[in-house]
Short mmCIF file of C-alpha atoms in Angstrom, two decimals:
data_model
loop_
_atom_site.label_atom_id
_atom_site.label_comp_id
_atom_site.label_asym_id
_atom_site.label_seq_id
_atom_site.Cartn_x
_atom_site.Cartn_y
_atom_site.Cartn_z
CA UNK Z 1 125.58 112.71 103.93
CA UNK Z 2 128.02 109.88 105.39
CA UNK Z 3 128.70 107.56 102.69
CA UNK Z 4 129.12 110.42 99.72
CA UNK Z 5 130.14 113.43 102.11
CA UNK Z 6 127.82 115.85 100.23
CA UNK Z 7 125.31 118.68 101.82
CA UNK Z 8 121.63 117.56 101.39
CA UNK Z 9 118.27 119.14 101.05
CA UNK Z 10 115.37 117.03 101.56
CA UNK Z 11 111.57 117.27 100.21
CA UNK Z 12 109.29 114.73 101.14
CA UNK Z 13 106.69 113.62 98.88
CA UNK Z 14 103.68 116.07 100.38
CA UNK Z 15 101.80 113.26 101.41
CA UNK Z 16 105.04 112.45 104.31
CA UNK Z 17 104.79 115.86 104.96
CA UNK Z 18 103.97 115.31 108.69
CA UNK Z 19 107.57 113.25 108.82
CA UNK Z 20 109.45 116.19 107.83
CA UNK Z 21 109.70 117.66 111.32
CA UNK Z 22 110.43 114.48 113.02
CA UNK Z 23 113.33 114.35 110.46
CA UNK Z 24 114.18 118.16 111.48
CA UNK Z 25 114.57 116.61 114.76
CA UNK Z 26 116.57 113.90 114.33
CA UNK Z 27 119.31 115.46 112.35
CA UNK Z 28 118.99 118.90 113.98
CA UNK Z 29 123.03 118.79 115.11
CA UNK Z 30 123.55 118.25 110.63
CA UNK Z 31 121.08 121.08 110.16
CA UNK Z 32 122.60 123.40 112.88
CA UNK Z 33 125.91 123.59 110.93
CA UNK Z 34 124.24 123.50 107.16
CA UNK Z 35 125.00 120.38 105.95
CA UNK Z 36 121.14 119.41 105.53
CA UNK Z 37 117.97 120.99 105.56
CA UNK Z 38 114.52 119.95 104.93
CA UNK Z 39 112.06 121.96 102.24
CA UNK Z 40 108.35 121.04 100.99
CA UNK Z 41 105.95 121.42 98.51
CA UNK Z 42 105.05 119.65 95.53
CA UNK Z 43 105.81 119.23 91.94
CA UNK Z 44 106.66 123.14 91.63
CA UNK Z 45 109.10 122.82 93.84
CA UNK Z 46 110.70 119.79 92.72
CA UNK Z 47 111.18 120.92 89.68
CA UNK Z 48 112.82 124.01 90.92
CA UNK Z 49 115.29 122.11 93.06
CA UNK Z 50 116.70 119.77 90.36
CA UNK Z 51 116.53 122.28 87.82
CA UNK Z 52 118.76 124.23 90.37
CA UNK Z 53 122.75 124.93 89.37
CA UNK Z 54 123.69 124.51 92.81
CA UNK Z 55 121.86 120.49 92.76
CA UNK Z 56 124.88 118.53 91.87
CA UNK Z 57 123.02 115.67 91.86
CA UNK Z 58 119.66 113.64 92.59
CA UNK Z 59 117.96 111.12 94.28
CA UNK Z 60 114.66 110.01 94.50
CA UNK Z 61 111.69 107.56 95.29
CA UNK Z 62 108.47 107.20 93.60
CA UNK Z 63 107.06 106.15 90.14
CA UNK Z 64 109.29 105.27 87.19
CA UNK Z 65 106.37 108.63 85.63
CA UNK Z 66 108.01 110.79 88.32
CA UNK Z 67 111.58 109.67 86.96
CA UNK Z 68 110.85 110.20 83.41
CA UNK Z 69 108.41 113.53 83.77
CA UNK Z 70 112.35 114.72 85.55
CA UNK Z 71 114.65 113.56 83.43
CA UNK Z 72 112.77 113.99 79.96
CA UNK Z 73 110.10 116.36 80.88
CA UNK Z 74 106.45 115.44 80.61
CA UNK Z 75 103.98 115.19 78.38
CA UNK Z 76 104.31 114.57 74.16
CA UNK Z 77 107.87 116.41 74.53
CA UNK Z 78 109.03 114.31 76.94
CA UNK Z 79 108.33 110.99 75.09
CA UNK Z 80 110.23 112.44 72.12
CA UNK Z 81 112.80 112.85 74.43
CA UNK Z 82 113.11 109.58 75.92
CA UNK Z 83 112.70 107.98 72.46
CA UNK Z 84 115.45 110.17 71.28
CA UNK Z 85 117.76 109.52 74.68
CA UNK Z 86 118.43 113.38 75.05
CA UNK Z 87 117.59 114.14 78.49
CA UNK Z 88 116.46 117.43 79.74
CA UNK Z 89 118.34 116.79 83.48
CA UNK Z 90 121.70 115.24 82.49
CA UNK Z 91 123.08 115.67 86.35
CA UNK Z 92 123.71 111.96 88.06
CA UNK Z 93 120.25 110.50 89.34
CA UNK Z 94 119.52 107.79 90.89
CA UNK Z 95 115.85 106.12 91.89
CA UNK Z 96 114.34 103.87 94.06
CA UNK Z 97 111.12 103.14 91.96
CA UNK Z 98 108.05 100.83 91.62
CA UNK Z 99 107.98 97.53 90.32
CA UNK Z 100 105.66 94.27 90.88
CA UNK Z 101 107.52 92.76 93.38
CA UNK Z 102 107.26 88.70 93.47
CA UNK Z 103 107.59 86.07 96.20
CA UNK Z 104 108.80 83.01 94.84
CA UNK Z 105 107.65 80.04 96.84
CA UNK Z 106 109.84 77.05 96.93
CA UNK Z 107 107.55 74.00 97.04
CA UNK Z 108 108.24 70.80 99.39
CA UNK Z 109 106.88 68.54 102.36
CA UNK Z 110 105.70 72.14 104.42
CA UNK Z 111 104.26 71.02 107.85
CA UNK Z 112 101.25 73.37 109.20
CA UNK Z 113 103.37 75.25 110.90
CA UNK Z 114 105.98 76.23 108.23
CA UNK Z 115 102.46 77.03 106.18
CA UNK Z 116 101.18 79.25 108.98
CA UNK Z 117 104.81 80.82 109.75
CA UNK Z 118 105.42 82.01 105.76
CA UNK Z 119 101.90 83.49 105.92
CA UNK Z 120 102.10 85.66 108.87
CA UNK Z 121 105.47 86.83 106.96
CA UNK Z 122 104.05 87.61 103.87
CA UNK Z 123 101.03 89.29 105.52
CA UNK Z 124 102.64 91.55 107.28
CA UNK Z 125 105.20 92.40 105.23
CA UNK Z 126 101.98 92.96 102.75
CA UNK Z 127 100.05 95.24 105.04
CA UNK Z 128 102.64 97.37 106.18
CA UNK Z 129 101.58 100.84 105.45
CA UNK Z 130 98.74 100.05 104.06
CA UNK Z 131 99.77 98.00 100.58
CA UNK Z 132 101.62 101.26 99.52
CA UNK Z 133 105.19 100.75 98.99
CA UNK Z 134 107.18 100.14 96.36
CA UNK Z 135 108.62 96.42 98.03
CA UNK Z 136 105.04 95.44 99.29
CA UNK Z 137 105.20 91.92 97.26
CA UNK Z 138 102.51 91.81 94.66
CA UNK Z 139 102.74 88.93 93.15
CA UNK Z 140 103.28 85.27 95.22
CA UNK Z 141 104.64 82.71 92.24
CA UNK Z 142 104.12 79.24 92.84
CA UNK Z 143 104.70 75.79 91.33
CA UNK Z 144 101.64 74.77 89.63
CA UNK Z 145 101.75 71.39 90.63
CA UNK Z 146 102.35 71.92 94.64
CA UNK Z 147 100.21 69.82 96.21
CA UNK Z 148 99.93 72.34 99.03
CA UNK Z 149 99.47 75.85 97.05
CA UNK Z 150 95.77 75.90 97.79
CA UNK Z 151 96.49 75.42 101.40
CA UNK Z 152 99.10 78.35 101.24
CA UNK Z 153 96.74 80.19 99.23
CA UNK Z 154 93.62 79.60 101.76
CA UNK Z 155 95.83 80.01 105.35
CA UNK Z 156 97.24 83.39 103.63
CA UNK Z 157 93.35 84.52 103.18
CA UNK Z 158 93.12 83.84 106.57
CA UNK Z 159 95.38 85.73 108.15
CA UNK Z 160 94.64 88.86 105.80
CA UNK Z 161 90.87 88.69 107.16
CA UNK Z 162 91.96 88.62 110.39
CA UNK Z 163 94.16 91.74 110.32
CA UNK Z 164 92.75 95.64 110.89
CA UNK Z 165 92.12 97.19 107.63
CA UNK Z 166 93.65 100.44 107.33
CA UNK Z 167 92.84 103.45 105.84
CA UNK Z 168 93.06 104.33 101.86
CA UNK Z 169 95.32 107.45 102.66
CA UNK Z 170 97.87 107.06 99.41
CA UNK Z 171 96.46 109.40 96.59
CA UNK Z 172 94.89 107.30 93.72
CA UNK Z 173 94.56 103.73 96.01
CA UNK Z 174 90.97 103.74 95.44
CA UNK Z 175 91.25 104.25 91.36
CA UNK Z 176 93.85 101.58 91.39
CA UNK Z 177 91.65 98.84 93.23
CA UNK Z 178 88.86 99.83 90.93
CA UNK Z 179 91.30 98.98 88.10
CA UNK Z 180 91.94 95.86 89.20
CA UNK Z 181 88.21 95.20 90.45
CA UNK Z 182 87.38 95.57 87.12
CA UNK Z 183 89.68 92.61 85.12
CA UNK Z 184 89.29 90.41 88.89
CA UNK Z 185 85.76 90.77 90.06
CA UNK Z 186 86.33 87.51 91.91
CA UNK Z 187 89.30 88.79 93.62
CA UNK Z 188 89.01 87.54 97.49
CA UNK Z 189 88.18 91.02 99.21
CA UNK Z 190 89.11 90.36 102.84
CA UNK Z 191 88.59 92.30 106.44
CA UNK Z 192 86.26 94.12 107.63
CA UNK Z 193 86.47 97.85 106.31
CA UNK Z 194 85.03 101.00 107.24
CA UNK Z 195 84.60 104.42 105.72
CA UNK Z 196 87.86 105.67 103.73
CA UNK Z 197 89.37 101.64 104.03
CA UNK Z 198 90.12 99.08 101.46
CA UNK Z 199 90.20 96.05 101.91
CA UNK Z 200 92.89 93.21 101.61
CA UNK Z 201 92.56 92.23 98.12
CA UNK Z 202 94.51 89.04 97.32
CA UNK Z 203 93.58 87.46 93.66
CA UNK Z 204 94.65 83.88 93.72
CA UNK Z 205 95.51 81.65 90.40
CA UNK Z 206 96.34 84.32 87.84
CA UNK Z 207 96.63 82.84 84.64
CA UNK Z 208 100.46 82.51 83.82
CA UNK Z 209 99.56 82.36 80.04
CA UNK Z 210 98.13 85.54 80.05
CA UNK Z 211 100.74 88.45 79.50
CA UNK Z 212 98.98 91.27 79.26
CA UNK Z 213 96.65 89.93 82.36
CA UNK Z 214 96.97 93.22 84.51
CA UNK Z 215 98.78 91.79 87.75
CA UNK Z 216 101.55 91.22 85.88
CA UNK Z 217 101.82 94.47 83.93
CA UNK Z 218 100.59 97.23 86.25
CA UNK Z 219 102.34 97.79 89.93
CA UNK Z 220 98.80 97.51 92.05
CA UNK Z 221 99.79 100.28 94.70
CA UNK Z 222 97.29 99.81 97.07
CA UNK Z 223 96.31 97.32 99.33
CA UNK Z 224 96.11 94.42 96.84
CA UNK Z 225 98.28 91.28 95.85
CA UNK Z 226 98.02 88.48 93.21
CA UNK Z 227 99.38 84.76 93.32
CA UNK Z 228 100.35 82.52 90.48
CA UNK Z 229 101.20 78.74 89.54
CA UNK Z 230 104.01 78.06 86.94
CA UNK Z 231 103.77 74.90 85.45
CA UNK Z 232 107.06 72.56 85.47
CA UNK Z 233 107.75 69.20 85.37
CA UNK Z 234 109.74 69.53 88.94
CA UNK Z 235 110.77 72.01 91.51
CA UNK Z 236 114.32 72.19 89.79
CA UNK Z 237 112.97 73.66 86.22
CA UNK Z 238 110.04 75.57 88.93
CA UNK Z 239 112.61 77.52 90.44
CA UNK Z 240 114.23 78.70 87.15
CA UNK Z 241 111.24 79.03 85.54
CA UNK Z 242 109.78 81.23 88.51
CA UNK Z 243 113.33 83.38 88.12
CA UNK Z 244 113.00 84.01 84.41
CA UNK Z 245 108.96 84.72 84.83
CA UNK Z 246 109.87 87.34 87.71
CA UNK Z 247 112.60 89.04 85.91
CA UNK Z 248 111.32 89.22 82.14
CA UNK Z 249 107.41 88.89 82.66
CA UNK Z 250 106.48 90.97 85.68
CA UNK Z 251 106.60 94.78 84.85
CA UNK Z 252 109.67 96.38 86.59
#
């Protein structure tokens, strides 16, 4: 609208529906005079509206599966697709998608406070809503060798037990933690939950070695976050290390 000068229609994902007149509201002088206007519904109608010659072009959030089911099509003819690189949508798209976003942790001398400060950080930039979005950090990476990882690791169990759970509202949450349950069954499970709530799941010391290990191939969209130790023989070669392991290791 302001930085490209184009008309826009909106469609939240159903599950924002309820935002979509707030939005209505807060650009009702753009909708007045046409130059926006807000539509729902769900995959039907997505696929309608970027299908549509009047869509110049595209832009959406989600799952890199949304992306591809768009721009190749889904199913077995959409693979063939993408593994031929003839797109079924060849407008402009762009995408704000998934990925397993790290926190790289520079080691040193950290007092209490500087422990207890980077927590409360992390935690809430964890929890907000809920462990579902697509920059909730997933995966803390630390020097193995820090003498005071466990301590970070311990103070940021604290804080996560001391916060409100909140509810499981993001379709397929509950399937994902199950995943993850299932290869971590000693994963620290923390907060006290009630009915349709899932816990804060934090699964320290994730084995670096292990690639296919499923924190570091699978975006855990739900309330849930891993943490591991890179060996090194000093914070120098940590940090690159920690760099490299973020941008060729982690999925994304």
């Amino acid at each position: 609208l302001f930085v490209e000068g184009q008309v826009v229609v909106l469609k939240p994902n159903p599950v924002n529906d309820y935002i979509g007149p707030l939005i209505e509201e807060g650009f009702r002088g753009l909708i007045k005079r046409d130059f926006m206007r807000v539509v729902y519904g769900g995959g039907t109608e997505g696929a309608f509206l970027v299908r549509h010659p009047l869509v110049d072009e595209i832009h959406m959030t989600g799952s890199d599966r949304t992306f591809e089911a768009i721009v190749f099509g889904p199913g077995e003819e959409g693979a063939k697709r993408k593994a031929a690189r003839t797109p079924q949508i060849t407008k402009p798209i762009t995408a704000e998608l998934g990925n397993i976003s790290p926190v790289i942790v520079v080691p040193g001398p950290w007092k209490n406070s500087d422990i207890q400060a980077q927590v409360a950080k992390v935690g809430t930039f964890f929890s907000s809503n809920a462990g579902c979005a697509c920059l909730t950090p997933r995966v803390i990476i630390n020097w193995q060798q820090w003498e005071q990882r466990q301590q970070l690791n311990e103070a940021l169990g604290n804080y996560l037990s001391q916060l409100q759970t909140r509810q499981a509202y993001y379709p397929g949450t509950v399937e994902i933690h199950k995943q993850f349950m299932a290869e971590h069954p000693d994963a620290w499970q923390l907060g006290a939950t009630s009915d349709g709530h899932l816990p804060w799941t934090f699964i320290p010391d994730v084995d670096e070695t292990n690639q296919e290990d499923i924190c570091f191939t699978q975006e855990g969209f739900t309330s849930l976050m891993a943490e591991t130790g890179l060996a090194a023989k000093n914070v120098e070669a940590f940090i690159d290390k920690a760099v490299a392991f973020a941008n060729e290791r982690l999925w994304g």
